[in-house]
Tab-separated table of C-alpha atoms in Angstrom:
chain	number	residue	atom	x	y	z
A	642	UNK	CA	-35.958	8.919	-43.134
A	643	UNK	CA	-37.790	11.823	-44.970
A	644	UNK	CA	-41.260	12.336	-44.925
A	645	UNK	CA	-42.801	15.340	-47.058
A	646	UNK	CA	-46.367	16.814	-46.246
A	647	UNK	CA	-47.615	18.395	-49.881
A	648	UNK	CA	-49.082	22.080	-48.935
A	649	UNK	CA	-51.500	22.078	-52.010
A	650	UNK	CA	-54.443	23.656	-51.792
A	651	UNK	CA	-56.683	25.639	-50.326
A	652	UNK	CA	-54.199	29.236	-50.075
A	653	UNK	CA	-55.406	32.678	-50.284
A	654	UNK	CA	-53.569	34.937	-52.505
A	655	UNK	CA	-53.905	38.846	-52.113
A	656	UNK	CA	-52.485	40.876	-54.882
A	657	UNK	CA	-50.594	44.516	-54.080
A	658	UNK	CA	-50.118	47.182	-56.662
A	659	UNK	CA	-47.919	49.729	-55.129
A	660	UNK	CA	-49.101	48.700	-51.527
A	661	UNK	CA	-52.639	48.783	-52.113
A	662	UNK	CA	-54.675	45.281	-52.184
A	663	UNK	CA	-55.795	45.033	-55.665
A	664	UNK	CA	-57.440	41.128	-56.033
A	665	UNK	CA	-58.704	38.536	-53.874
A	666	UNK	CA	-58.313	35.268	-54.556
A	667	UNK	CA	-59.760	32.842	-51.786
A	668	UNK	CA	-58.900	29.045	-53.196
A	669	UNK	CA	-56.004	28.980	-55.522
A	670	UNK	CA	-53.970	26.030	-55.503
A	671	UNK	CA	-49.812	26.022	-55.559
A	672	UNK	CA	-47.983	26.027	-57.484
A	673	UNK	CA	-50.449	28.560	-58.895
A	674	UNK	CA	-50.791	27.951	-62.560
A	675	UNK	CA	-53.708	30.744	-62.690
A	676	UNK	CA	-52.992	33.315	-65.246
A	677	UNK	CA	-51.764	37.254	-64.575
A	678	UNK	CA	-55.332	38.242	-66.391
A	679	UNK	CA	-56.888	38.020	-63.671
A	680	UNK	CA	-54.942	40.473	-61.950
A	681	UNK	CA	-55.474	44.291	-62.444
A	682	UNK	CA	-52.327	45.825	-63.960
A	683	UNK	CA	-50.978	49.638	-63.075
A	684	UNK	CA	-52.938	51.174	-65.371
A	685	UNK	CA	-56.104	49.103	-64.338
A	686	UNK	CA	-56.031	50.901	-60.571
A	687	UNK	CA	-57.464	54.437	-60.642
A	688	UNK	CA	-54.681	56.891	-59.767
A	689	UNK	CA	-51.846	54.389	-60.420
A	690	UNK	CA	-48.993	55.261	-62.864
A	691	UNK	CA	-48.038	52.064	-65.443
A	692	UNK	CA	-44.515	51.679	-63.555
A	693	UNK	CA	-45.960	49.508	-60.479
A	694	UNK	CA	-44.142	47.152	-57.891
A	695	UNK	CA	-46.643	44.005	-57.034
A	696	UNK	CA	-46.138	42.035	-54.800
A	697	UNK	CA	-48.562	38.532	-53.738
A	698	UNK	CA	-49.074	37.242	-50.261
A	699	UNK	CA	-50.018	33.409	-50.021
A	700	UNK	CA	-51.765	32.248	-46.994
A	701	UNK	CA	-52.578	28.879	-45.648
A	702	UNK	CA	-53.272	27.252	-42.502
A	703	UNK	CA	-51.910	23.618	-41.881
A	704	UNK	CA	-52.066	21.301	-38.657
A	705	UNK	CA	-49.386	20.154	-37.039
A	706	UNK	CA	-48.765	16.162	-38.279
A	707	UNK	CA	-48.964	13.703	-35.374
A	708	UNK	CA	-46.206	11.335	-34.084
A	709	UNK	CA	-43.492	14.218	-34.423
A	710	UNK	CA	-40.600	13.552	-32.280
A	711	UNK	CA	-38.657	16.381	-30.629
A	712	UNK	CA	-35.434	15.404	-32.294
A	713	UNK	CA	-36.940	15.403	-35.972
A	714	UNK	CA	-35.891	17.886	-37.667
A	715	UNK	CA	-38.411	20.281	-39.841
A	716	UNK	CA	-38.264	22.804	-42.665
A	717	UNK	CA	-40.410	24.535	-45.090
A	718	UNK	CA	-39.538	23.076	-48.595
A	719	UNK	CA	-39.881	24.868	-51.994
A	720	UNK	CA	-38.991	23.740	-55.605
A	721	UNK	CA	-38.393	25.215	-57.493
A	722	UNK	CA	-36.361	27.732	-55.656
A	723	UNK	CA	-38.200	31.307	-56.348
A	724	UNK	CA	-36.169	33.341	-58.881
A	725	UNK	CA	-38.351	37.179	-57.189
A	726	UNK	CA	-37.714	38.138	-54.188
A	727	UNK	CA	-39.390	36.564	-51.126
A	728	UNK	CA	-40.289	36.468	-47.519
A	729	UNK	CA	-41.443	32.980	-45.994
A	730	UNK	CA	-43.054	33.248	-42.338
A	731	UNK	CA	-44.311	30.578	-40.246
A	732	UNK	CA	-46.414	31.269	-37.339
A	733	UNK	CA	-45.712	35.145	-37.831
A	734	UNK	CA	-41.985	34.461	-37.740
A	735	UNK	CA	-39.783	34.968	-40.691
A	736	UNK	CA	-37.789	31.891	-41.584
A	737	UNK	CA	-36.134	32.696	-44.709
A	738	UNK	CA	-35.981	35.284	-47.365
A	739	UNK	CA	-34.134	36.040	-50.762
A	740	UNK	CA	-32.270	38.619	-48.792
A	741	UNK	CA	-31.032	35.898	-45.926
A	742	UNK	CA	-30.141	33.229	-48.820
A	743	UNK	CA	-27.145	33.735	-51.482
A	744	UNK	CA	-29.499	33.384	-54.339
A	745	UNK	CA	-26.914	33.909	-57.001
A	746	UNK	CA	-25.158	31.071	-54.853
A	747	UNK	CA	-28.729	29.142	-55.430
A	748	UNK	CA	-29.601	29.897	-58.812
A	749	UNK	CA	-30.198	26.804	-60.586
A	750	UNK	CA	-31.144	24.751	-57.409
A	751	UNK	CA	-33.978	22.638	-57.394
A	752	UNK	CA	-35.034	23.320	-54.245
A	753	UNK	CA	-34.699	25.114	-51.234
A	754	UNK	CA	-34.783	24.164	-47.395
A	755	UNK	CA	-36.089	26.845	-44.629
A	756	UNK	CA	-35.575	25.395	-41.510
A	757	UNK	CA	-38.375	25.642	-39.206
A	758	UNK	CA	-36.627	26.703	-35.465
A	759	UNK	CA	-39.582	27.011	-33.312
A	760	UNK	CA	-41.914	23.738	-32.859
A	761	UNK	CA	-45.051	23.882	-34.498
A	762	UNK	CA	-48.493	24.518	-33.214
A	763	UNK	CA	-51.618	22.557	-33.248
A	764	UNK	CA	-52.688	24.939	-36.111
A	765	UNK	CA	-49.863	26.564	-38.333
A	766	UNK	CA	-49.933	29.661	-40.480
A	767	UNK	CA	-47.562	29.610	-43.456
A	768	UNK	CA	-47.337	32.771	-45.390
A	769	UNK	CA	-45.242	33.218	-48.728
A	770	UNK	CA	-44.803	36.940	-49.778
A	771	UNK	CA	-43.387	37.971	-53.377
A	772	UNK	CA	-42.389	41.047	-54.966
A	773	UNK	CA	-41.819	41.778	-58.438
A	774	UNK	CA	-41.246	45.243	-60.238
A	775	UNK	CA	-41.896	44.075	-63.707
A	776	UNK	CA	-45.582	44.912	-64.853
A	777	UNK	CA	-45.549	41.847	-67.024
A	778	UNK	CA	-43.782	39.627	-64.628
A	779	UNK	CA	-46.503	38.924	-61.551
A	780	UNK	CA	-45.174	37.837	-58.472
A	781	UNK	CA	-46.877	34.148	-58.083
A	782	UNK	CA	-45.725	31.264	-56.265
A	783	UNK	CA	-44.971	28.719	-58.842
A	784	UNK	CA	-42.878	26.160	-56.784
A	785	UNK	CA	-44.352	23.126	-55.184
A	786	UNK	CA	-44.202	23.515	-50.834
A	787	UNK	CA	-44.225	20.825	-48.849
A	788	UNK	CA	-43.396	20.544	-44.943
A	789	UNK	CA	-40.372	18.439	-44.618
A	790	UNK	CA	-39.753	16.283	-41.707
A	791	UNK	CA	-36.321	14.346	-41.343
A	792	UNK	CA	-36.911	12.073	-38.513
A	793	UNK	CA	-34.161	11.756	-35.703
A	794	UNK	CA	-32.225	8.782	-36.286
């Protein structure tokens, strides 16, 4: 049987223009439908040329669900699958990234599944980093994430 834990709200999102933390945002919800207004472009940061890589780190902090078994089996679920390029870390440990998945393999996919190794803690940290080197196209997290337990059968 499947059970999956929504991981709604409250996140943090930090914005980076060119490595340097350009907006704050302390209760957004994903997926973030907040607009890229908001957000100071390139030309916005003193000293910055228009040609900018952002990137977005999402942060939230989760408890571990009670009655987990040691056989069930968990993973970090996100759909849609991200079309930038990505790092997902639990607990400061990377579990998946655009560079460890196919994602021309994945393109199209609803979903994808980042299996979680290491058993969880009585308070979890997920973090979702993106990157984007578009000006126009900033790096948010759009998909839905949800903890995803598959119990042992």
């Amino acid at each position: 049987m499947t059970h999956r834990i929504r991981l709604r709200r409250p996140w943090t999102r930090e914005t980076f223009c060119d490595g340097l933390s350009v907006h704050r945002a302390e209760r957004v919800d994903v997926p973030d439908a907040s607009g890229a207004s908001e957000i100071p472009t390139g030309g916005d940061v003193p000293g910055q040329a228009t040609r900018s890589e952002y990137h977005a780190i999402y942060r939230r902090h989760f408890n571990c669900p009670t009655g987990l078994e040691a056989k069930d089996r968990l993973s970090i679920e996100m759909a849609p699958a991200p079309d930038q390029r990505f790092v997902v870390r639990l607990n400061d440990q990377e579990i998946g990234s655009s560079d460890s998945l196919d994602l021309e393999e994945e393109e199209g996919r609803e979903a994808i599944l980042l299996p979680v190794a290491t058993p969880l803690e009585g308070q979890n940290l997920i973090e979702i980093e993106l990157r984007s080197e578009v000006a126009s196209d900033f790096p948010r997290c759009v998909a839905e994430v949800a903890l995803r337990i598959d119990a042992a059968v």
